[in-house]
Short mmCIF file of C-alpha atoms and ligand atoms in Angstrom, two decimals:
data_model
loop_
_atom_site.label_atom_id
_atom_site.label_comp_id
_atom_site.label_asym_id
_atom_site.label_seq_id
_atom_site.Cartn_x
_atom_site.Cartn_y
_atom_site.Cartn_z
CA MET A 1 16.97 6.30 -18.55
CA SER A 2 16.43 9.14 -21.00
CA ASP A 3 13.45 11.32 -20.76
CA GLU A 4 10.58 10.37 -22.89
CA PRO A 5 9.01 12.68 -25.45
CA LYS A 6 6.11 14.69 -24.16
CA LEU A 7 3.49 13.61 -26.68
CA LEU A 8 3.09 10.56 -28.82
CA GLU A 9 2.21 10.20 -32.31
CA SER A 10 -0.73 8.00 -31.88
CA GLY A 11 -2.96 6.87 -29.07
CA PRO A 12 -4.01 8.83 -26.06
CA PRO A 13 -1.72 11.67 -24.90
CA ALA A 14 1.11 10.66 -22.57
CA LYS A 15 0.37 12.13 -19.23
CA TRP A 16 3.62 11.75 -17.37
CA ASN A 17 5.99 14.37 -18.70
CA ARG A 18 9.07 12.48 -17.69
CA ARG A 19 9.83 8.85 -17.30
CA SER A 20 11.17 9.65 -13.82
CA ALA A 21 7.80 11.10 -12.89
CA PHE A 22 6.22 7.69 -13.44
CA ILE A 23 8.97 5.83 -11.62
CA LEU A 24 8.88 8.22 -8.66
CA ALA A 25 5.10 8.06 -8.48
CA ALA A 26 5.10 4.23 -8.50
CA ILE A 27 7.88 4.17 -5.86
CA GLY A 28 5.84 6.70 -3.83
CA SER A 29 2.89 4.41 -3.83
CA ALA A 30 4.96 1.31 -2.96
CA VAL A 31 7.01 2.99 -0.31
CA GLY A 32 4.71 3.78 2.56
CA LEU A 33 3.98 3.32 6.23
CA GLY A 34 4.17 -0.41 5.59
CA ASN A 35 7.93 -0.19 4.97
CA VAL A 36 8.59 1.38 8.35
CA TRP A 37 6.69 -0.81 10.77
CA ARG A 38 5.63 -3.84 8.81
CA PHE A 39 8.87 -5.01 7.04
CA PRO A 40 11.22 -4.80 10.12
CA PHE A 41 8.82 -6.97 12.21
CA VAL A 42 7.91 -9.47 9.54
CA CYS A 43 11.68 -9.92 8.97
CA TYR A 44 12.32 -10.19 12.72
CA GLU A 45 9.61 -12.72 13.32
CA ASN A 46 10.52 -14.86 10.41
CA GLY A 47 14.19 -15.69 10.87
CA GLY A 48 15.88 -12.16 10.87
CA GLY A 49 18.71 -12.11 8.35
CA ALA A 50 17.61 -15.50 6.92
CA PHE A 51 14.31 -13.99 6.01
CA LEU A 52 15.94 -11.87 3.34
CA ILE A 53 16.23 -15.07 1.26
CA PRO A 54 12.57 -15.89 0.97
CA TYR A 55 11.91 -12.21 0.69
CA LEU A 56 14.24 -11.77 -2.26
CA PHE A 57 12.76 -14.98 -3.74
CA ALA A 58 9.21 -13.57 -3.41
CA ILE A 59 10.38 -10.35 -5.13
CA ILE A 60 11.82 -12.20 -8.03
CA THR A 61 9.04 -14.74 -8.49
CA ALA A 62 5.98 -12.64 -7.68
CA GLY A 63 6.71 -8.96 -7.00
CA ILE A 64 8.49 -7.92 -10.11
CA PRO A 65 6.56 -10.31 -12.44
CA LEU A 66 3.29 -8.97 -11.13
CA LEU A 67 4.46 -5.42 -11.47
CA ILE A 68 5.21 -6.30 -15.13
CA LEU A 69 1.76 -7.77 -15.48
CA GLU A 70 -0.02 -4.73 -14.13
CA PHE A 71 2.15 -2.30 -16.09
CA SER A 72 1.61 -4.11 -19.39
CA LEU A 73 -2.18 -4.25 -18.85
CA GLY A 74 -2.53 -0.57 -17.87
CA HIS A 75 -0.14 0.57 -20.61
CA LYS A 76 -1.73 -1.58 -23.27
CA MET A 77 -5.27 -0.64 -22.41
CA ALA A 78 -4.40 2.96 -21.54
CA SER A 79 -7.22 3.02 -18.87
CA GLY A 80 -7.84 2.62 -15.18
CA ALA A 81 -8.24 -0.77 -13.66
CA PRO A 82 -11.90 -1.67 -14.42
CA LEU A 83 -11.84 -0.42 -18.04
CA SER A 84 -8.52 -2.23 -18.52
CA PHE A 85 -10.05 -5.44 -17.41
CA PHE A 86 -13.18 -4.68 -19.55
CA LYS A 87 -10.95 -4.31 -22.62
CA ALA A 88 -9.04 -7.53 -21.82
CA ARG A 89 -12.12 -9.60 -21.18
CA ARG A 90 -15.52 -7.95 -21.11
CA ASN A 91 -17.05 -9.83 -18.24
CA SER A 92 -14.07 -9.43 -16.05
CA GLU A 93 -14.57 -5.68 -15.39
CA TRP A 94 -15.65 -6.52 -11.88
CA VAL A 95 -12.08 -7.67 -11.00
CA GLY A 96 -10.90 -4.12 -11.66
CA TRP A 97 -13.65 -2.72 -9.48
CA LEU A 98 -12.84 -5.22 -6.76
CA MET A 99 -9.23 -3.86 -6.68
CA VAL A 100 -10.29 -0.23 -6.75
CA LEU A 101 -12.89 -0.82 -3.95
CA VAL A 102 -10.41 -2.65 -1.77
CA GLY A 103 -7.99 0.24 -2.29
CA PHE A 104 -10.78 2.74 -1.47
CA VAL A 105 -11.49 1.08 1.87
CA ILE A 106 -7.78 1.15 2.68
CA THR A 107 -7.40 4.82 1.85
CA ALA A 108 -10.32 5.62 4.16
CA TYR A 109 -8.37 4.41 7.21
CA TYR A 110 -4.88 5.13 5.91
CA ALA A 111 -5.86 8.76 5.99
CA VAL A 112 -6.89 8.44 9.60
CA ILE A 113 -3.46 7.04 10.43
CA MET A 114 -2.07 10.10 8.67
CA SER A 115 -4.30 12.26 10.92
CA TRP A 116 -2.64 10.65 13.92
CA CYS A 117 0.73 11.62 12.46
CA PHE A 118 -0.41 15.21 12.05
CA ASN A 119 -1.50 15.33 15.68
CA TYR A 120 1.91 13.97 16.79
CA LEU A 121 3.69 16.35 14.49
CA PHE A 122 2.04 19.25 16.32
CA GLN A 123 3.16 17.84 19.61
CA SER A 124 6.75 17.15 18.47
CA PHE A 125 8.69 20.28 19.39
CA SER A 126 7.31 20.34 22.96
CA LEU A 127 7.39 16.54 23.19
CA GLY A 128 3.79 16.90 24.11
CA TRP A 129 3.24 13.19 24.74
CA GLY A 130 5.10 13.55 28.04
CA ASP A 131 6.64 10.62 29.81
CA ASP A 132 3.98 8.12 28.87
CA PRO A 133 3.71 8.02 25.07
CA GLY A 134 1.65 4.80 25.20
CA GLY A 135 -1.00 6.36 27.45
CA PHE A 136 -0.98 9.58 25.39
CA PHE A 137 -1.75 7.58 22.24
CA THR A 138 -4.68 5.54 23.62
CA ASP A 139 -6.14 7.89 26.22
CA LYS A 140 -5.31 11.49 25.32
CA LEU A 141 -5.26 11.35 21.51
CA LEU A 142 -7.71 8.51 20.70
CA HIS A 143 -9.86 8.48 23.89
CA LEU A 144 -10.05 4.82 23.16
CA SER A 145 -13.28 3.24 24.19
CA SER A 146 -13.69 -0.16 25.84
CA GLY A 147 -14.38 -2.02 22.60
CA PRO A 148 -16.03 -1.86 19.20
CA GLY A 149 -19.50 -1.70 20.70
CA GLU A 150 -18.82 1.68 22.27
CA LEU A 151 -18.32 4.00 19.39
CA GLY A 152 -18.48 7.24 21.48
CA GLY A 153 -18.49 10.58 19.72
CA LEU A 154 -16.26 12.06 17.06
CA ASN A 155 -12.81 12.88 18.20
CA TRP A 156 -12.38 16.48 16.92
CA PRO A 157 -8.53 16.67 16.78
CA LEU A 158 -8.60 13.50 14.70
CA VAL A 159 -11.36 14.85 12.43
CA ALA A 160 -9.31 18.07 11.94
CA GLY A 161 -6.19 16.04 11.04
CA LEU A 162 -8.34 13.94 8.70
CA ALA A 163 -9.77 16.97 6.98
CA LEU A 164 -6.22 18.37 6.57
CA THR A 165 -5.03 14.96 5.09
CA TRP A 166 -7.92 14.97 2.48
CA ILE A 167 -7.30 18.55 1.50
CA TRP A 168 -3.63 17.65 1.02
CA ILE A 169 -4.52 14.54 -1.02
CA TYR A 170 -6.86 16.55 -3.19
CA PHE A 171 -4.31 19.20 -4.04
CA CYS A 172 -1.64 16.58 -4.80
CA ILE A 173 -3.73 14.87 -7.48
CA ARG A 174 -5.92 17.68 -8.58
CA LYS A 175 -4.39 17.71 -12.01
CA GLY A 176 -3.72 14.00 -12.32
CA ALA A 177 -0.28 12.89 -13.59
CA LYS A 178 0.75 16.51 -14.05
CA SER A 179 0.45 17.54 -10.43
CA VAL A 180 1.41 14.05 -9.12
CA GLY A 181 4.64 14.30 -11.21
CA LYS A 182 5.53 17.48 -9.31
CA VAL A 183 4.56 16.43 -5.90
CA VAL A 184 6.60 13.22 -5.99
CA LEU A 185 9.74 15.17 -6.61
CA VAL A 186 9.44 16.12 -2.98
CA THR A 187 7.45 13.35 -1.29
CA VAL A 188 9.78 10.53 -2.50
CA PRO A 189 13.28 11.80 -1.90
CA LEU A 190 12.34 13.72 1.29
CA PRO A 191 11.39 10.73 3.49
CA TRP A 192 14.40 8.95 2.17
CA LEU A 193 16.64 11.76 3.30
CA LEU A 194 14.88 11.93 6.67
CA LEU A 195 15.12 8.15 7.03
CA LEU A 196 18.81 8.43 6.37
CA ILE A 197 19.20 11.14 9.01
CA LEU A 198 17.33 8.91 11.49
CA ALA A 199 19.40 5.88 10.48
CA ILE A 200 22.61 7.79 11.26
CA ARG A 201 21.17 9.05 14.54
CA GLY A 202 19.95 5.57 15.43
CA GLY A 203 23.13 3.77 14.35
CA THR A 204 25.34 6.06 16.59
CA LEU A 205 23.26 5.50 19.67
CA GLU A 206 24.42 3.32 22.47
CA GLY A 207 22.92 -0.17 22.07
CA ALA A 208 22.48 0.08 18.34
CA GLY A 209 24.58 -2.98 17.78
CA ALA A 210 22.40 -5.14 20.05
CA GLY A 211 19.33 -3.95 18.19
CA LEU A 212 20.80 -4.78 14.79
CA ASN A 213 21.88 -8.08 16.01
CA TYR A 214 18.31 -8.99 16.89
CA PHE A 215 17.03 -7.74 13.53
CA LEU A 216 19.56 -9.55 11.31
CA ASN A 217 20.66 -12.55 13.41
CA PRO A 218 19.87 -15.33 10.86
CA ASP A 219 17.78 -18.24 12.07
CA TRP A 220 18.28 -20.67 9.26
CA SER A 221 15.89 -23.28 10.66
CA LYS A 222 13.02 -20.92 9.89
CA LEU A 223 13.58 -21.47 6.15
CA LEU A 224 11.99 -24.92 6.55
CA ASP A 225 8.74 -23.32 7.77
CA PRO A 226 6.29 -22.72 4.88
CA GLY A 227 4.69 -19.93 6.93
CA VAL A 228 7.78 -17.89 6.61
CA TRP A 229 7.65 -18.12 2.77
CA LEU A 230 4.03 -17.09 2.77
CA ALA A 231 4.87 -14.14 5.09
CA ALA A 232 7.42 -13.09 2.48
CA TYR A 233 4.85 -13.15 -0.33
CA GLY A 234 2.31 -11.29 1.81
CA GLN A 235 4.84 -8.56 2.57
CA VAL A 236 5.85 -8.16 -1.11
CA PHE A 237 2.20 -7.92 -2.25
CA PHE A 238 1.28 -5.24 0.20
CA SER A 239 4.47 -3.32 -0.11
CA PHE A 240 4.52 -3.33 -3.94
CA SER A 241 0.91 -1.97 -3.95
CA LEU A 242 -0.09 -4.93 -6.11
CA ALA A 243 -3.78 -5.84 -6.76
CA PHE A 244 -5.08 -2.35 -5.85
CA GLY A 245 -5.42 -1.03 -9.37
CA VAL A 246 -2.83 1.59 -8.62
CA MET A 247 0.08 0.26 -10.76
CA ILE A 248 -2.41 -0.36 -13.69
CA THR A 249 -3.63 3.20 -13.49
CA TYR A 250 -0.24 4.78 -13.27
CA ALA A 251 1.10 2.72 -16.20
CA SER A 252 -1.87 3.92 -18.33
CA PHE A 253 -0.41 7.39 -18.13
CA LEU A 254 2.89 6.29 -19.70
CA PRO A 255 4.02 7.28 -23.17
CA ARG A 256 3.57 4.65 -25.79
CA LYS A 257 7.17 3.65 -26.06
CA SER A 258 8.14 2.68 -22.51
CA ASP A 259 10.49 0.11 -21.06
CA ILE A 260 8.08 -1.76 -18.88
CA ASN A 261 10.41 -4.45 -17.65
CA ASN A 262 13.18 -2.08 -16.64
CA ASN A 263 10.74 0.15 -14.77
CA ALA A 264 9.41 -2.75 -12.82
CA VAL A 265 12.83 -3.90 -11.69
CA ILE A 266 13.85 -0.29 -10.63
CA ILE A 267 10.60 0.19 -8.69
CA GLY A 268 10.71 -3.16 -6.99
CA LEU A 269 14.30 -2.95 -5.88
CA SER A 270 13.88 0.67 -4.61
CA ASP A 271 10.97 -0.46 -2.46
CA ALA A 272 12.91 -3.42 -1.10
CA ALA A 273 15.97 -1.17 -0.32
CA THR A 274 13.74 1.31 1.49
CA SER A 275 12.35 -1.45 3.71
CA PHE A 276 15.85 -2.62 4.59
CA LEU A 277 16.92 0.81 5.53
CA ALA A 278 13.87 1.29 7.67
CA GLY A 279 14.68 -1.96 9.34
CA LEU A 280 18.18 -0.81 10.22
CA THR A 281 16.79 2.45 11.58
CA VAL A 282 14.06 0.99 13.63
CA PHE A 283 16.04 -1.75 15.24
CA SER A 284 19.19 0.27 15.98
CA THR A 285 16.92 2.76 17.80
CA LEU A 286 15.11 -0.05 19.67
CA GLY A 287 18.50 -1.38 20.82
CA PHE A 288 19.16 2.02 22.44
CA LEU A 289 15.83 1.85 24.29
CA ALA A 290 16.51 -1.69 25.43
CA VAL A 291 19.89 -0.68 26.83
CA GLY A 292 18.44 2.42 28.54
CA SER A 293 15.56 0.52 30.09
CA HIS A 294 17.59 -2.63 30.88
CA HIS A 295 15.20 -4.78 28.90
CA THR A 296 15.96 -7.14 26.04
CA VAL A 297 15.27 -5.84 22.50
CA ALA A 298 12.45 -8.33 22.35
CA GLY A 299 10.97 -6.85 25.51
CA VAL A 300 10.70 -3.25 24.15
CA MET A 301 9.48 -3.91 20.69
CA GLU A 302 6.04 -3.89 19.41
CA SER A 303 4.79 -3.79 15.78
CA GLY A 304 2.00 -1.86 14.22
CA PRO A 305 0.64 1.37 15.61
CA GLY A 306 2.26 0.62 18.97
CA LEU A 307 5.72 0.89 17.48
CA VAL A 308 5.19 4.11 15.65
CA PHE A 309 3.05 5.88 18.18
CA ALA A 310 4.18 4.53 21.52
CA VAL A 311 7.65 3.01 21.35
CA TYR A 312 9.21 5.47 19.02
CA PRO A 313 8.17 8.60 20.98
CA THR A 314 9.56 7.01 24.06
CA ILE A 315 12.94 6.72 22.32
CA LEU A 316 12.63 10.27 20.99
CA ASN A 317 12.15 11.53 24.57
CA GLN A 318 15.54 10.13 25.52
CA LEU A 319 17.68 11.38 22.71
CA PRO A 320 20.65 13.21 24.22
CA PHE A 321 20.28 16.31 21.98
CA TRP A 322 17.46 18.02 19.97
CA PRO A 323 14.73 15.45 20.79
CA GLY A 324 12.02 17.83 19.45
CA PHE A 325 13.82 18.22 16.17
CA PHE A 326 14.28 14.51 15.60
CA ALA A 327 10.63 13.94 16.65
CA ALA A 328 9.44 16.33 14.03
CA ILE A 329 11.69 14.75 11.44
CA PHE A 330 10.21 11.34 12.27
CA PHE A 331 6.64 12.42 11.91
CA ILE A 332 7.27 14.45 8.73
CA MET A 333 8.92 11.42 7.37
CA LEU A 334 5.85 9.29 8.11
CA LEU A 335 3.53 11.92 6.56
CA THR A 336 5.58 12.25 3.40
CA LEU A 337 5.92 8.41 3.19
CA GLY A 338 2.20 8.01 3.52
CA ILE A 339 0.80 10.72 1.34
CA ASP A 340 1.87 9.31 -2.01
CA SER A 341 0.64 5.88 -1.03
CA ALA A 342 -2.79 7.39 -0.05
CA PHE A 343 -3.12 9.51 -3.17
CA SER A 344 -2.24 6.70 -5.45
CA LEU A 345 -5.26 4.79 -4.22
CA VAL A 346 -7.55 7.79 -4.64
CA GLU A 347 -6.18 8.24 -8.16
CA ALA A 348 -7.10 4.67 -8.95
CA SER A 349 -10.67 5.16 -7.82
CA ALA A 350 -11.02 8.60 -9.53
CA GLU A 351 -9.68 7.33 -12.85
CA ALA A 352 -12.01 4.34 -12.72
CA TRP A 353 -15.11 6.60 -12.49
CA VAL A 354 -13.77 9.13 -14.98
CA ASN A 355 -13.48 6.19 -17.44
CA LYS A 356 -16.82 4.77 -16.60
CA LEU A 357 -18.99 7.93 -16.56
CA GLY A 358 -16.96 10.00 -19.01
CA LEU A 359 -17.28 12.89 -16.60
CA LYS A 360 -14.75 15.61 -15.95
CA ARG A 361 -12.02 14.80 -13.45
CA LYS A 362 -12.59 17.44 -10.94
CA PRO A 363 -16.11 16.65 -9.72
CA VAL A 364 -15.30 12.98 -9.63
CA LEU A 365 -12.24 13.55 -7.60
CA ILE A 366 -14.06 15.81 -5.18
CA THR A 367 -16.81 13.19 -4.74
CA VAL A 368 -14.31 10.42 -4.10
CA CYS A 369 -12.49 12.45 -1.57
CA VAL A 370 -15.68 13.49 0.30
CA ILE A 371 -17.00 10.00 0.43
CA ALA A 372 -13.72 8.52 1.65
CA PHE A 373 -13.49 11.32 4.20
CA ALA A 374 -17.07 10.51 5.50
CA PHE A 375 -16.28 6.82 5.65
CA GLY A 376 -13.10 7.62 7.50
CA LEU A 377 -15.07 9.36 10.23
CA LEU A 378 -15.97 5.96 11.60
CA PHE A 379 -12.30 5.51 12.47
CA ALA A 380 -12.10 8.92 13.98
CA THR A 381 -14.41 8.09 16.79
CA ASP A 382 -13.52 6.85 20.27
CA GLY A 383 -14.05 3.25 19.16
CA GLY A 384 -12.34 3.98 15.79
CA LEU A 385 -9.12 2.06 16.51
CA TRP A 386 -10.99 -1.20 17.06
CA TRP A 387 -12.82 -0.85 13.76
CA LEU A 388 -9.69 0.16 12.00
CA ASP A 389 -7.98 -3.00 13.20
CA ILE A 390 -10.88 -5.29 12.18
CA VAL A 391 -11.33 -3.71 8.69
CA ASP A 392 -7.56 -3.62 8.05
CA ASN A 393 -7.13 -7.24 8.92
CA PHE A 394 -9.98 -8.59 6.79
CA ILE A 395 -9.69 -6.34 3.78
CA ASN A 396 -5.96 -6.87 3.51
CA LYS A 397 -6.17 -10.65 4.00
CA PHE A 398 -9.19 -11.43 1.83
CA GLY A 399 -9.68 -8.50 -0.55
CA LEU A 400 -5.97 -8.35 -1.48
CA ILE A 401 -5.51 -12.05 -1.88
CA LEU A 402 -8.58 -12.59 -3.91
CA GLY A 403 -7.93 -9.59 -6.06
CA GLY A 404 -4.48 -10.89 -6.92
CA LEU A 405 -5.82 -14.39 -7.60
CA PHE A 406 -8.65 -13.30 -9.97
CA GLU A 407 -6.10 -10.94 -11.64
CA CYS A 408 -3.86 -13.88 -12.41
CA ILE A 409 -6.70 -16.05 -13.61
CA VAL A 410 -8.23 -13.42 -15.89
CA LEU A 411 -4.97 -12.03 -17.36
CA GLY A 412 -2.86 -15.23 -17.25
CA TRP A 413 -5.53 -17.67 -18.51
CA LEU A 414 -8.47 -15.88 -20.07
CA TYR A 415 -6.68 -13.04 -21.74
CA GLY A 416 -3.35 -14.81 -22.20
CA ALA A 417 -0.08 -14.30 -20.41
CA ARG A 418 1.79 -14.69 -23.69
CA LYS A 419 0.10 -11.67 -25.28
CA LEU A 420 0.97 -9.54 -22.34
CA ARG A 421 4.59 -10.86 -22.25
CA GLU A 422 5.06 -10.05 -25.83
CA TYR A 423 3.57 -6.59 -25.27
CA ALA A 424 5.98 -6.00 -22.28
CA ASN A 425 8.97 -7.09 -24.31
CA ARG A 426 8.22 -4.92 -27.30
CA ASP A 427 10.04 -1.82 -26.02
CA SER A 428 11.89 -3.28 -23.14
CA GLU A 429 15.65 -3.72 -22.97
CA ILE A 430 15.56 -6.78 -20.85
CA LYS A 431 13.23 -9.39 -22.38
CA ILE A 432 11.29 -11.76 -20.21
CA GLY A 433 10.98 -15.43 -21.28
CA ARG A 434 8.31 -18.08 -21.04
CA TRP A 435 9.15 -18.66 -17.40
CA TRP A 436 7.12 -15.45 -16.75
CA ASP A 437 3.94 -17.11 -18.14
CA PHE A 438 4.53 -19.96 -15.68
CA LEU A 439 4.88 -17.59 -12.78
CA VAL A 440 1.72 -15.72 -13.60
CA LYS A 441 -0.43 -18.68 -14.57
CA TYR A 442 0.60 -21.31 -12.05
CA PHE A 443 3.11 -20.24 -9.47
CA THR A 444 1.64 -17.01 -8.02
CA PRO A 445 -2.05 -18.25 -8.13
CA ALA A 446 -0.87 -21.39 -6.28
CA ILE A 447 0.80 -19.31 -3.51
CA LEU A 448 -2.36 -17.13 -3.26
CA VAL A 449 -4.61 -20.09 -3.02
CA VAL A 450 -2.57 -21.65 -0.19
CA THR A 451 -2.41 -18.35 1.58
CA PHE A 452 -6.11 -17.88 1.26
CA GLY A 453 -6.88 -21.34 2.53
CA MET A 454 -4.59 -20.93 5.55
CA ASP A 455 -5.96 -17.47 6.40
CA LEU A 456 -9.55 -18.73 6.01
CA VAL A 457 -9.08 -21.67 8.37
CA LYS A 458 -7.32 -19.51 10.90
CA THR A 459 -9.94 -16.81 10.86
CA VAL A 460 -12.84 -19.29 11.16
CA THR A 461 -11.23 -21.25 13.98
CA GLU A 462 -9.93 -18.38 16.09
CA PRO A 463 -11.93 -15.11 16.00
CA TYR A 464 -9.51 -12.35 15.02
CA GLY A 465 -8.13 -10.35 17.95
CA GLY A 466 -10.77 -11.84 20.27
CA TYR A 467 -13.38 -9.38 19.08
CA PRO A 468 -17.11 -10.36 19.42
CA ASP A 469 -18.61 -12.20 16.50
CA TRP A 470 -21.02 -9.40 15.52
CA ALA A 471 -18.13 -6.92 15.17
CA LEU A 472 -16.14 -9.25 13.03
CA PHE A 473 -19.22 -9.91 11.07
CA ALA A 474 -19.95 -6.30 10.39
CA GLY A 475 -16.44 -4.85 10.01
CA GLY A 476 -14.77 -7.97 8.65
CA TRP A 477 -16.90 -10.36 6.55
CA GLY A 478 -19.45 -7.62 5.95
CA VAL A 479 -16.97 -5.18 4.43
CA VAL A 480 -15.40 -7.94 2.27
CA ALA A 481 -18.83 -9.04 1.07
CA ALA A 482 -19.90 -5.43 0.34
CA VAL A 483 -16.81 -4.90 -1.70
CA PHE A 484 -17.58 -8.00 -3.78
CA VAL A 485 -21.27 -7.13 -4.26
CA LEU A 486 -20.43 -3.51 -5.19
CA SER A 487 -17.88 -4.65 -7.81
CA PHE A 488 -20.59 -6.44 -9.66
CA VAL A 489 -23.05 -3.63 -9.21
CA PHE A 490 -20.57 -1.06 -10.58
CA MET A 491 -19.80 -3.36 -13.49
CA ARG A 492 -23.47 -3.23 -14.51
CA ILE A 493 -23.82 0.49 -14.32
CA HIS A 494 -24.34 1.79 -17.74
CA ALA A 495 -21.10 3.22 -19.04
CA ASN A 496 -20.85 6.50 -20.84
CA LYS A 497 -20.98 6.01 -24.54
CA ASN A 498 -17.53 7.50 -24.99
CA ARG A 499 -16.34 4.31 -23.36
CA ALA A 500 -18.22 1.56 -24.90
CA PRO A 501 -21.30 1.39 -27.11
CA ALA A 502 -24.54 1.02 -25.27
CA GLY A 503 -25.55 -2.61 -24.70
CA GLU A 504 -22.01 -3.72 -24.42
CA GLN A 505 -22.09 -3.45 -20.69
CA GLY A 506 -23.36 -5.87 -18.24
CA GLY A 507 -24.76 -9.17 -19.15
CA GLY A 508 -21.72 -10.47 -17.38
CA THR A 509 -22.07 -13.21 -14.92
CA GLY A 510 -18.69 -12.36 -13.66
CA GLU A 511 -17.35 -15.76 -14.68
N1 LIG B 1 2.57 -0.05 -0.30
C1 LIG B 1 2.11 0.83 0.72
C2 LIG B 1 2.89 0.63 1.92
O1 LIG B 1 3.91 -0.09 2.00
C3 LIG B 1 0.67 0.66 1.07
C4 LIG B 1 -0.19 0.72 -0.11
C5 LIG B 1 -0.89 -0.40 -0.51
C6 LIG B 1 -0.30 1.83 -0.93
C7 LIG B 1 -1.66 -0.34 -1.65
C8 LIG B 1 -1.07 1.86 -2.04
C9 LIG B 1 -1.71 0.79 -2.39
O2 LIG B 1 2.57 1.20 3.00
#
């Protein structure tokens, strides 16, 4: 793992000044809020300890192979996602835009979740959520309205937190890889350290054993359920930040001689290890709450925002010493976990436009941040949480799955998996064999098609979350459709001549 030289002899300048900067930035993107609340519950619901088998299988057969795919593409083409796809296959530029747009939508609400964290952080030392954290979350903080139809006004503390988040994001990526490389020296190790402190605190609480038992108690019969295997793939895709254009963009800043395969393995395993540690922390602490409240562990748990913003503060209230201190640690951990995931998505968008329009970075970046902030205001209203829930569900299900599928088709079939494999192997210590082509061309697309089919049937037959049709139409199908339409529109925008000769653009039917 020696440091790479600062500049290369040919090709575009290397922008990461150390190999570890790239590795940390990619880990920073992968490790996010999803590791803390998503993994532990997906694991719990799908067989506990037994789930680790399909999970590991999904990492080996899809997670790491697709990281290698995205790293090779970004590195070879030395461009953001859309331009990388353009260079691979002219008419497939829209796939890159699709990924970037899906990521853009996600950042818009991810930043709002970070704004909640800021608001909680300010309440931490005084445990300002009082005895009823659940009520504090929905009534005092969100002023949650009765449904998506009642938007209400802007919620100013949330808007303030959102503005703070966007200013923070802007300053982290202002100078691209240079500033990101510095920021991740803090934002990657710090949440690990805080997580470790919380794990030790959780593990030494009364009831921890019961909680861990729940989490890891293996239910082998679940391994026969195909849904469990699909859940493992879904978790790996989201957690590894695949199909969002992020890993393509980050790899484009690597020096020419880089060990792609090794990087992918390190990044994948670090993400998985973080999820596991988060699982231990969350469940040992839930065990404590269950013992204290004379409930079963199953009775006190809740996944999603409920866990982080209602259940966890309840536990913090009961800590025997320094509750305010541990509360602050918890929310600082969430903020530092989230920030590098959030800015990796913004970086993917900004780089795409810098490539396309040949403009300077700064105005592009400011524009992206301002538009995402404005879009995020929708989620900072009294009805915001309803819309966040709908948009999150649809864009993650359909945008992500279809982005991954088209990526495999374009790169595996049209461009050629073999070419990318040979490219990845060139400077890599561990060489990947032809089995990799099989995974990229047949195996992963098959998994994605099945997942897509099942999700589609489910979504059509039972309206998500019991929301009214018009709301699902606008926030769900509408957003997914808009993202597709815009990816073709953006493909047809005339590129700056630095990028491609006039006339080379467009004309694509998108295949
Ligand atoms: N991987 C991040 C998480 O686990 C989420 C994320 C997805 C970040 C896509 C960037 C891109 O929370």
